[in-house]
Backbone as a chain_set.jsonl record, in Angstrom:
{"seq": "XXXXXXXXXXXXXXXXXXXXXXXXXXXXXXXXXXXXXXXXXXXXXXXXXXXXXXXXXXXXXXXXXXXXXXXXXXXXXXXXXXXXXX", "coords": {"N": [[20.961, -6.585, 4.498], [19.06, -4.865, 6.867], [20.014, -2.321, 9.178], [19.656, -2.249, 12.823], [18.67, 0.287, 13.546], [17.492, 1.223, 11.176], [15.608, -0.76, 10.793], [13.735, -0.217, 12.783], [12.381, 2.023, 11.896], [11.045, 1.462, 9.64], [8.25, -0.007, 7.902], [6.183, -2.639, 6.57], [4.095, -2.439, 3.811], [1.278, -3.903, 2.453], [-0.581, -4.407, -0.426], [-3.77, -5.413, -0.895], [-5.759, -5.603, -2.815], [-7.252, -4.241, -5.847], [-5.536, -2.188, -8.358], [-2.88, -2.498, -7.584], [-2.691, -4.934, -6.41], [-1.224, -7.501, -4.52], [1.269, -6.334, -4.477], [4.073, -5.379, -2.504], [5.482, -3.079, -0.253], [8.156, -1.265, 1.235], [7.929, 1.097, 3.74], [8.317, 4.282, 5.418], [8.054, 4.877, 8.869], [6.378, 7.583, 10.349], [7.059, 9.724, 12.869], [7.003, 7.46, 14.45], [4.69, 6.154, 13.651], [2.526, 4.422, 11.354], [1.09, 5.07, 8.073], [-2.386, 5.593, 7.784], [-3.743, 5.863, 5.511], [-2.888, 5.691, 2.126], [-1.51, 7.134, -0.786], [-0.831, 6.165, -4.077], [1.057, 6.47, -6.983], [0.812, 5.234, -10.178], [1.553, 3.689, -13.337], [-0.782, 2.827, -15.704], [-1.285, 0.996, -18.421], [0.398, 2.821, -19.724], [-0.53, 5.284, -18.872], [-0.479, 7.625, -16.302], [-1.852, 7.194, -13.067], [-3.596, 7.982, -10.049], [-3.884, 6.222, -7.12], [-5.737, 5.372, -4.245], [-5.372, 3.938, -1.044], [-6.625, 2.329, 1.871], [-6.046, 1.56, 5.312], [-6.411, -1.778, 6.473], [-5.729, -3.713, 8.417], [-3.224, -4.348, 10.976], [-0.18, -5.974, 11.917], [2.412, -7.763, 13.694], [5.209, -9.032, 12.121], [7.706, -11.131, 12.404], [9.033, -9.291, 14.088], [8.692, -6.906, 12.744], [6.557, -4.258, 11.735], [3.639, -4.892, 9.899], [1.384, -3.85, 7.564], [-1.791, -4.101, 6.119], [-3.466, -2.976, 3.185], [-6.441, -1.75, 1.635], [-7.953, -1.154, -1.532], [-9.332, 1.977, -2.472], [-11.659, 2.64, -4.482], [-13.475, 4.701, -5.019], [-12.216, 7.156, -4.437], [-10.039, 7.089, -6.058], [-8.26, 7.419, -9.219], [-9.94, 6.409, -12.211], [-9.666, 3.059, -13.468], [-9.284, 0.236, -15.594], [-9.541, -3.031, -14.828], [-7.379, -5.685, -15.941], [-8.662, -8.154, -16.498], [-11.201, -7.325, -17.181], [-11.228, -5.995, -19.55], [-12.086, -5.297, -23.007]], "CA": [[20.25, -6.655, 5.759], [18.867, -3.534, 7.446], [20.551, -2.129, 10.52], [18.566, -2.139, 13.811], [18.083, 1.622, 13.504], [16.629, 1.267, 9.997], [14.522, -1.715, 11.016], [12.747, 0.384, 13.677], [11.673, 3.148, 11.272], [10.384, 0.979, 8.43], [7.188, -0.999, 8.014], [5.814, -3.259, 5.308], [2.736, -2.173, 3.343], [0.826, -4.901, 1.489], [-1.795, -3.986, -1.121], [-4.486, -6.684, -1.014], [-6.679, -5.629, -3.957], [-7.103, -3.097, -6.752], [-4.505, -2.272, -9.394], [-1.582, -2.852, -7.007], [-2.884, -6.178, -5.658], [-0.055, -8.366, -4.406], [2.504, -5.559, -4.334], [4.524, -5.118, -1.145], [6.334, -1.892, -0.272], [8.715, -0.825, 2.513], [7.613, 2.511, 3.936], [8.91, 4.87, 6.614], [7.175, 5.32, 9.946], [6.494, 9.015, 10.623], [6.863, 9.892, 14.31], [6.727, 6.149, 15.011], [3.372, 5.65, 13.24], [2.326, 4.143, 9.935], [0.004, 5.809, 7.428], [-3.661, 4.877, 7.726], [-4.209, 6.046, 4.124], [-1.728, 5.847, 1.254], [-1.731, 7.382, -2.211], [0.213, 5.567, -4.909], [1.018, 6.852, -8.389], [1.23, 4.092, -10.987], [1.23, 3.755, -14.758], [-1.683, 1.774, -16.174], [-1.272, 1.065, -19.884], [1.125, 4.012, -20.14], [-1.146, 6.503, -18.354], [-0.328, 7.73, -14.853], [-3.099, 7.254, -12.31], [-3.425, 8.075, -8.603], [-4.709, 5.23, -6.43], [-5.794, 5.528, -2.791], [-5.525, 2.703, -0.262], [-6.925, 2.535, 3.291], [-5.593, 0.495, 6.199], [-7.355, -2.823, 6.856], [-5.261, -4.189, 9.714], [-1.775, -4.335, 11.183], [0.312, -7.049, 12.771], [3.858, -7.897, 13.786], [5.73, -10.183, 11.395], [9.122, -11.292, 12.718], [9.542, -8.075, 14.69], [8.484, -5.728, 11.888], [5.153, -3.917, 11.518], [3.118, -5.256, 8.582], [0.059, -3.249, 7.453], [-2.487, -4.426, 4.872], [-4.26, -1.861, 2.673], [-7.513, -2.059, 0.672], [-8.147, -0.149, -2.574], [-10.482, 2.874, -2.374], [-11.988, 2.962, -5.875], [-14.221, 5.949, -5.091], [-11.323, 8.316, -4.405], [-8.926, 6.848, -6.976], [-8.488, 7.604, -10.648], [-10.529, 5.198, -12.785], [-8.816, 2.147, -14.23], [-10.02, -0.947, -16.033], [-8.731, -4.23, -14.569], [-7.026, -6.454, -17.137], [-9.652, -9.204, -16.792], [-12.475, -6.734, -17.585], [-11.065, -5.272, -20.809], [-12.69, -5.93, -24.204]], "C": [[20.184, -5.258, 6.353], [19.472, -3.477, 8.847], [19.394, -2.036, 11.51], [17.894, -0.774, 13.795], [17.114, 1.757, 12.331], [15.406, 0.386, 10.206], [13.402, -1.089, 11.855], [11.978, 1.542, 13.051], [10.945, 2.734, 9.999], [9.24, 0.04, 8.782], [6.866, -1.518, 6.624], [4.355, -2.951, 5.003], [2.406, -3.217, 2.272], [-0.508, -4.44, 0.897], [-2.581, -5.237, -1.497], [-5.497, -6.745, -2.155], [-6.423, -4.41, -4.832], [-5.946, -3.274, -7.716], [-3.131, -2.671, -8.856], [-1.645, -4.15, -6.206], [-1.634, -7.052, -5.706], [1.257, -7.628, -4.253], [2.793, -5.319, -2.861], [5.554, -4.008, -1.212], [6.888, -1.657, 1.13], [8.495, 0.673, 2.612], [8.184, 2.974, 5.267], [7.829, 5.244, 7.614], [7.42, 6.803, 10.185], [6.107, 9.238, 12.077], [6.434, 8.578, 14.947], [5.409, 5.528, 14.598], [3.339, 5.393, 11.728], [1.176, 5.005, 9.394], [-1.268, 4.973, 7.432], [-4.256, 4.941, 6.316], [-2.986, 6.366, 3.271], [-2.198, 6.196, -0.153], [-0.536, 6.812, -2.966], [-0.001, 6.009, -6.348], [1.565, 5.68, -9.192], [0.823, 4.311, -12.437], [0.365, 2.55, -15.121], [-1.822, 1.954, -17.675], [-0.683, 2.379, -20.376], [0.554, 5.326, -19.64], [-1.006, 6.514, -16.836], [-1.687, 7.887, -14.181], [-2.766, 7.28, -10.82], [-4.414, 7.123, -7.936], [-4.61, 5.441, -4.928], [-6.07, 4.187, -2.143], [-5.72, 3.056, 1.202], [-6.494, 1.315, 4.094], [-6.727, -0.483, 6.516], [-6.993, -3.331, 8.248], [-3.743, -4.085, 9.783], [-1.408, -5.493, 12.091], [1.841, -7.036, 12.763], [4.261, -9.164, 13.041], [7.237, -10.208, 11.605], [9.737, -9.981, 13.202], [9.379, -6.813, 13.861], [6.982, -5.515, 11.687], [4.768, -4.227, 10.074], [1.675, -4.749, 8.525], [-0.531, -3.625, 6.094], [-3.408, -3.27, 4.499], [-5.234, -2.336, 1.606], [-7.7, -0.859, -0.269], [-9.423, 0.658, -2.343], [-10.806, 3.368, -3.785], [-12.683, 4.312, -6.005], [-13.354, 7.192, -5.12], [-10.177, 8.212, -5.394], [-9.297, 7.215, -8.408], [-9.077, 6.312, -11.209], [-9.47, 4.362, -13.51], [-9.659, 0.934, -14.575], [-9.144, -2.164, -15.772], [-8.524, -5.038, -15.831], [-8.081, -7.481, -17.492], [-11.008, -8.649, -17.207], [-12.389, -5.957, -18.901], [-11.703, -6.036, -21.952], [-11.67, -6.709, -24.984]], "O": [[21.183, -4.539, 6.334], [19.445, -4.455, 9.595], [18.263, -1.772, 11.102], [16.686, -0.677, 14.007], [16.038, 2.337, 12.476], [14.294, 0.758, 9.831], [12.232, -1.409, 11.646], [10.999, 2.002, 13.639], [10.301, 3.56, 9.352], [9.256, -0.62, 9.82], [7.233, -0.905, 5.622], [3.48, -3.176, 5.839], [3.154, -3.393, 1.311], [-1.445, -4.122, 1.629], [-2.126, -6.034, -2.318], [-6.039, -7.812, -2.442], [-5.493, -3.642, -4.587], [-5.431, -4.38, -7.878], [-2.294, -3.144, -9.626], [-0.748, -4.432, -5.412], [-1.068, -7.308, -6.769], [2.271, -8.246, -3.927], [1.882, -5.086, -2.067], [6.398, -3.986, -2.108], [6.168, -1.83, 2.114], [8.826, 1.426, 1.697], [8.496, 2.161, 6.137], [6.818, 5.849, 7.257], [8.573, 7.233, 10.22], [4.972, 8.975, 12.474], [5.613, 8.563, 15.864], [5.032, 4.483, 15.127], [4.025, 6.052, 10.946], [0.402, 5.586, 10.155], [-1.234, 3.783, 7.12], [-5.155, 4.172, 5.974], [-2.156, 7.197, 3.638], [-3.167, 5.624, -0.651], [0.613, 6.959, -2.548], [-1.113, 5.93, -6.87], [2.659, 5.19, -8.914], [-0.134, 5.03, -12.724], [0.739, 1.403, -14.874], [-2.399, 2.934, -18.147], [-1.191, 2.982, -21.321], [1.098, 6.386, -19.95], [-1.364, 5.548, -16.162], [-2.555, 8.616, -14.661], [-1.784, 6.681, -10.382], [-5.622, 7.206, -8.159], [-3.521, 5.664, -4.399], [-6.888, 3.402, -2.622], [-5.071, 3.964, 1.722], [-6.568, 0.183, 3.616], [-7.854, -0.074, 6.791], [-7.836, -3.375, 9.144], [-3.072, -3.781, 8.797], [-2.204, -5.936, 12.919], [2.469, -6.38, 11.931], [3.721, -10.241, 13.296], [7.958, -9.388, 11.038], [10.83, -9.607, 12.777], [9.88, -5.756, 14.243], [6.23, -6.47, 11.493], [5.487, -3.868, 9.142], [0.838, -5.158, 9.33], [0.122, -3.492, 5.059], [-4.045, -2.661, 5.358], [-4.915, -3.196, 0.786], [-7.616, 0.295, 0.151], [-10.475, 0.088, -2.053], [-10.286, 4.393, -4.224], [-12.497, 5.001, -7.008], [-13.712, 8.181, -5.759], [-9.414, 9.165, -5.55], [-10.472, 7.308, -8.764], [-8.745, 5.228, -10.73], [-8.516, 4.89, -14.082], [-10.649, 0.65, -13.9], [-8.109, -2.324, -16.42], [-9.396, -5.074, -16.699], [-8.376, -7.671, -18.673], [-11.897, -9.426, -17.555], [-13.364, -5.333, -19.319], [-11.851, -7.257, -21.894], [-11.999, -7.301, -26.011]]}, "num_chains": 1, "name": "protein.A"}
């Protein structure tokens, strides 16, 4: 369980689409604010790729900030979703 001090500096980031769809991450608030844009480095079929996500909305969930992020395919490294492979 997180201490009250830790609880106040963390927020939950949820990735709602793209290669990280369904992933949830705890992130640190910087100067009390969350990131409106996040870059994530991930391995796709053994190759590292940089993915960009933009904020969709934010809400309070049981006293903790919860921010949802949408995939920005235009600024991200290309990847081929599993369901679109040959």
